Structures are given as structure tokens and as C-alpha cells.
Short mmCIF file of C-alpha atoms in Angstrom, two decimals:
data_model
loop_
_atom_site.label_atom_id
_atom_site.label_comp_id
_atom_site.label_asym_id
_atom_site.label_seq_id
_atom_site.Cartn_x
_atom_site.Cartn_y
_atom_site.Cartn_z
CA SER A 1 122.67 101.86 88.37
CA GLN A 2 123.29 101.17 92.53
CA LYS A 3 120.19 101.76 94.73
CA ILE A 4 120.02 101.44 98.47
CA GLU A 5 116.40 101.14 99.62
CA GLN A 6 114.52 102.00 103.50
CA ASN A 7 110.93 102.41 104.81
CA SER A 8 109.87 105.22 103.19
CA GLU A 9 107.41 105.55 105.93
CA ALA A 10 107.68 106.53 109.16
CA LEU A 11 107.37 103.32 111.54
CA ASN A 12 105.26 103.54 114.53
CA ILE A 13 106.36 101.50 117.14
CA GLN A 14 104.57 101.64 121.48
CA GLU A 15 107.35 101.72 123.76
CA GLY A 16 109.02 98.14 124.44
CA LYS A 17 108.48 96.76 122.13
CA THR A 18 111.13 95.86 119.01
CA ALA A 19 111.54 98.06 116.12
CA THR A 20 112.69 96.47 113.09
CA LEU A 21 114.01 98.44 110.03
CA THR A 22 115.23 97.41 106.49
CA CYS A 23 117.16 98.45 104.13
CA ASN A 24 117.53 96.36 100.76
CA TYR A 25 120.08 97.44 98.40
CA THR A 26 120.97 96.11 94.41
CA ASN A 27 123.78 96.06 92.04
CA TYR A 28 126.15 96.02 94.73
CA SER A 29 128.87 93.68 96.57
CA PRO A 30 129.66 95.82 100.29
CA ALA A 31 131.94 94.23 102.34
CA TYR A 32 130.27 96.21 104.59
CA LEU A 33 127.23 98.11 105.50
CA GLN A 34 126.81 101.29 108.27
CA TRP A 35 124.03 101.90 110.27
CA TYR A 36 124.29 105.55 111.46
CA ARG A 37 121.32 107.43 113.55
CA GLN A 38 119.75 111.08 112.33
CA ASP A 39 118.60 113.46 115.27
CA PRO A 40 116.30 116.45 113.65
CA GLY A 41 119.18 119.49 112.71
CA ARG A 42 121.85 117.01 113.43
CA GLY A 43 124.69 115.27 111.51
CA PRO A 44 124.49 111.20 111.57
CA VAL A 45 126.20 109.14 114.54
CA PHE A 46 127.99 106.14 113.76
CA LEU A 47 126.11 102.97 115.08
CA LEU A 48 127.04 99.53 114.01
CA LEU A 49 129.21 98.47 111.37
CA ILE A 50 128.90 94.46 110.01
CA ARG A 51 131.38 92.50 107.37
CA GLU A 52 130.10 90.48 104.64
CA ASN A 53 131.05 87.30 106.61
CA GLU A 54 129.08 88.17 109.78
CA LYS A 55 125.99 87.51 109.51
CA GLU A 56 124.44 89.11 112.93
CA LYS A 57 126.17 92.06 115.25
CA ARG A 58 124.83 92.74 118.55
CA LYS A 59 126.06 96.33 120.39
CA GLU A 60 123.21 96.33 123.44
CA ARG A 61 119.47 96.70 122.34
CA LEU A 62 120.41 97.14 118.89
CA LYS A 63 120.79 93.68 117.03
CA VAL A 64 121.89 94.12 112.79
CA THR A 65 121.92 91.41 110.22
CA PHE A 66 123.21 90.95 107.25
CA ASP A 67 121.82 88.12 104.73
CA THR A 68 124.17 88.79 101.12
CA THR A 69 121.72 86.41 98.91
CA LEU A 70 119.11 88.56 99.81
CA LYS A 71 121.09 91.66 99.45
CA GLN A 72 119.22 93.16 102.81
CA SER A 73 119.75 93.89 106.46
CA LEU A 74 117.49 94.46 108.82
CA PHE A 75 117.81 96.77 112.17
CA HIS A 76 116.12 95.73 115.00
CA ILE A 77 115.92 97.80 117.95
CA THR A 78 114.63 95.95 120.81
CA ALA A 79 113.20 97.19 124.37
CA SER A 80 112.15 100.61 122.34
CA GLN A 81 112.22 103.83 124.12
CA PRO A 82 110.93 107.26 123.23
CA ALA A 83 114.85 108.86 123.18
CA ASP A 84 114.78 105.79 120.58
CA SER A 85 113.08 108.16 118.34
CA ALA A 86 115.47 109.50 115.03
CA THR A 87 115.38 108.64 112.04
CA TYR A 88 118.10 105.51 111.01
CA LEU A 89 120.63 105.39 108.11
CA CYS A 90 121.89 102.09 106.27
CA ALA A 91 125.49 102.52 103.70
CA PRO A 92 126.36 99.68 102.25
CA VAL A 93 130.09 100.03 101.37
CA ASN A 94 131.91 97.78 98.73
CA THR A 95 135.40 96.17 99.11
CA GLY A 96 137.76 99.11 98.84
CA GLY A 97 135.64 102.14 99.11
CA PHE A 98 135.07 105.57 99.77
CA LYS A 99 132.43 106.53 98.48
CA THR A 100 129.98 105.84 101.25
CA ILE A 101 126.04 105.82 99.49
CA PHE A 102 123.66 106.38 102.11
CA GLY A 103 119.92 105.26 102.05
CA ALA A 104 117.24 107.74 102.54
CA GLY A 105 117.02 106.38 106.47
CA THR A 106 113.88 105.70 107.84
CA ARG A 107 111.90 107.76 110.53
CA LEU A 108 110.67 106.09 113.63
CA PHE A 109 109.02 106.98 116.49
CA VAL A 110 109.16 105.53 119.64
CA LYS A 111 105.31 106.50 121.57
CA ALA A 112 105.32 106.36 125.66
CA ASN B 1 138.56 114.90 121.67
CA ALA B 2 136.94 117.76 119.95
CA GLY B 3 134.53 116.13 116.87
CA VAL B 4 133.73 117.16 113.57
CA MET B 5 133.23 121.18 113.46
CA GLN B 6 131.50 123.31 111.15
CA ASN B 7 130.57 126.88 110.58
CA PRO B 8 128.81 128.14 110.09
CA ARG B 9 126.07 126.45 111.53
CA HIS B 10 123.98 128.73 109.27
CA LEU B 11 124.82 130.86 106.28
CA VAL B 12 122.36 133.45 104.26
CA ARG B 13 123.73 134.16 101.01
CA ARG B 14 121.76 136.13 97.52
CA ARG B 15 121.57 135.11 94.18
CA GLY B 16 125.03 135.37 92.13
CA GLN B 17 127.50 135.58 95.87
CA GLU B 18 129.74 132.92 96.94
CA ALA B 19 129.57 130.62 100.06
CA ARG B 20 132.70 129.20 101.57
CA LEU B 21 132.02 126.01 103.78
CA ARG B 22 134.47 125.06 106.19
CA CYS B 23 135.33 121.86 108.13
CA SER B 24 137.73 120.67 110.86
CA PRO B 25 138.10 117.37 111.03
CA MET B 26 138.50 115.46 113.96
CA LYS B 27 141.85 115.52 115.24
CA GLY B 28 144.01 113.29 113.41
CA HIS B 29 141.53 112.51 110.56
CA SER B 30 143.05 113.65 106.97
CA HIS B 31 139.96 112.07 105.15
CA VAL B 32 137.19 114.13 104.34
CA TYR B 33 134.01 113.97 102.83
CA TRP B 34 131.27 116.24 102.11
CA TYR B 35 127.61 116.08 101.93
CA ARG B 36 124.72 117.26 100.56
CA GLN B 37 121.22 117.01 101.43
CA LEU B 38 118.45 118.20 101.28
CA PRO B 39 114.61 118.22 104.13
CA GLU B 40 113.67 114.61 103.22
CA GLU B 41 116.46 112.97 102.19
CA GLY B 42 120.13 111.18 101.98
CA LEU B 43 123.21 111.64 101.95
CA LYS B 44 124.44 112.87 98.70
CA PHE B 45 128.14 112.65 98.29
CA MET B 46 129.28 115.46 96.34
CA VAL B 47 133.32 114.91 97.08
CA TYR B 48 136.15 112.85 99.52
CA LEU B 49 139.11 115.09 100.04
CA GLN B 50 142.66 113.12 101.46
CA LYS B 51 145.10 116.21 103.09
CA GLU B 52 145.94 118.54 100.04
CA ASN B 53 144.82 116.12 97.54
CA ILE B 54 140.97 115.48 95.83
CA ILE B 55 140.02 111.56 95.79
CA ASP B 56 136.70 111.26 94.29
CA GLU B 57 134.73 114.58 93.40
CA SER B 58 132.13 112.52 91.15
CA GLY B 59 129.18 113.47 93.49
CA MET B 60 129.79 117.41 92.86
CA PRO B 61 128.44 119.57 90.26
CA LYS B 62 131.46 120.50 88.05
CA GLU B 63 130.50 124.44 87.50
CA ARG B 64 130.18 126.62 91.04
CA PHE B 65 131.34 123.99 92.90
CA SER B 66 134.69 123.74 94.70
CA ALA B 67 136.26 122.17 97.35
CA GLU B 68 140.26 122.00 99.07
CA PHE B 69 141.85 120.60 102.15
CA PRO B 70 144.73 122.17 102.71
CA LYS B 71 147.29 121.59 104.70
CA GLU B 72 146.76 123.09 107.35
CA GLY B 73 143.63 124.10 108.40
CA PRO B 74 140.02 123.36 108.06
CA SER B 75 138.92 121.82 104.98
CA ILE B 76 136.82 124.39 102.35
CA LEU B 77 133.48 123.82 100.64
CA ARG B 78 133.18 126.77 97.88
CA ILE B 79 129.48 127.56 96.04
CA GLN B 80 130.07 130.62 93.53
CA GLN B 81 127.65 132.30 92.12
CA VAL B 82 124.53 130.72 94.03
CA VAL B 83 122.20 129.74 93.33
CA ARG B 84 118.09 128.67 94.82
CA GLY B 85 118.90 125.43 94.52
CA ASP B 86 121.85 125.55 96.03
CA SER B 87 119.49 126.32 99.55
CA ALA B 88 120.39 122.81 101.37
CA ALA B 89 122.15 121.90 104.61
CA TYR B 90 125.91 120.10 103.94
CA PHE B 91 127.71 117.66 105.70
CA CYS B 92 130.93 117.25 106.78
CA ALA B 93 132.58 113.76 108.12
CA SER B 94 135.95 112.87 108.60
CA SER B 95 137.46 109.51 109.50
CA ASP B 96 141.11 107.46 110.02
CA GLU B 97 141.63 106.24 106.95
CA ARG B 98 139.84 105.15 104.19
CA THR B 99 136.09 104.39 104.89
CA GLY B 100 134.56 100.86 104.74
CA SER B 101 136.09 99.33 107.80
CA LYS B 102 136.00 102.35 109.79
CA PRO B 103 132.93 104.49 110.53
CA GLN B 104 132.89 107.97 109.34
CA HIS B 105 132.61 111.17 112.29
CA PHE B 106 130.48 113.54 111.11
CA GLY B 107 129.51 117.64 112.00
CA ASP B 108 126.51 118.81 112.63
CA GLY B 109 126.08 120.44 109.35
CA THR B 110 125.92 123.99 107.52
CA ARG B 111 122.49 125.07 106.96
CA LEU B 112 122.37 126.93 103.94
CA SER B 113 120.20 129.53 102.49
CA ILE B 114 119.40 131.34 99.42
CA LEU B 115 117.29 134.41 99.25
#
């Protein structure tokens, strides 16, 4: 069955450092992979989408990589800030798919 | 341009009652998705609707749960004869086309508590 794995333990880092979050998937051939941010008590907010033919995508301090051979996506936040503290969800989507399956998310804490 | 609106934000029901959760998608969006989230867990897909049609309800329990997205008005997720296990946060998302290359826009959810 399709499975998505994200770091189950919370990630604690110091302000200014780079946070790296991992998303591994199995039994998937996603055409796209989306990353969302979710704050407590709120709905997820879309951050970035990367296509299968793209190796890397950047948006301001965010960078996403997509390795279809390793079946893995990495999400980086450079120069992290306490305001980046949240849960980050990855969601691979198959070609023609509409049933987006989300990973359980990784909780990130950035300490000032 | 209002985002996805869900109401109520909090809903308390006693076992055996009915719960009705409403979702108004973003203007111009005709695709609606419902998810369920338990504390410390990820979002679980329930159902995907496109105006007046249920496209995929494979994540929704066959009994007691139903969803609709009428031509006019919000999408409704209905849970009949609620049980304690139905307590969760229910999120609705919308998009302007079938998801994949387009992001989903989420509401802030309805927190359902069953007494």
C-alpha cells in the first residue's frame, strides 16, 4: 500500500540554522509533490510544489528537492526563525490523481 | 477574496445525535475535499466532490457518513448517530481544478467533540 514517512520526532534547531525535513514515499510514482505548513488549530497552508522532472525548487528561504530514484523529497528552511515553528506536511500526488495523501508531518521548533 | 470558510469552528454533540459540517469553498472553486485529522496525526482523505457529484468517497466510512456539494450553497459533511470515535478535526479544502499541479486551499476546520 502507499506509504509516506516523515520524521516522526520533532526537530529542534537554533535560530539562524538550516532546518532539513525529510519525506520518503513507497508504492508511489508521484508526478508532483506538495509541501504544506500547519500551525496549531489552523488548516494547512500550501508552500511549494515540485514536479517529477524538477530536481530542485526555491522560494525565498525555502528549498525543496525531489529525488524520484530515492523516492524522497527534502524540504529546507535556511536562516530559520522562531516564526517558522510549525508542522510541515508533504503530499505526493500521482499523475491524474486527485486523492492527495498527506504524510503525518514533522513538527519543527526554532529556538531564539 | 475570502478563503475557504468552515463552520462551525467547534461543534459538540452527544452520542447518537447528528453532526452537520459546512464548507464554503473559495470563490470560483468547484472542487472540494474533506479530510479528518486526529491529534498528532496526519490528514486522512475522506471524500472528493465536484459540483453536485461525488468523485471519490473511498476514505469515508460507508455507514453514518455522507457528503454533498449542491449546485448552490456550501458543501456539507453529515455524520449521523455520532459515536465517541468521531471526535476529530474535520478540514475542508478547495481547488479550481483537480488537484495535482494545483494547491489545495484549506479552511481552519471544524473541531467535533462527542460527549
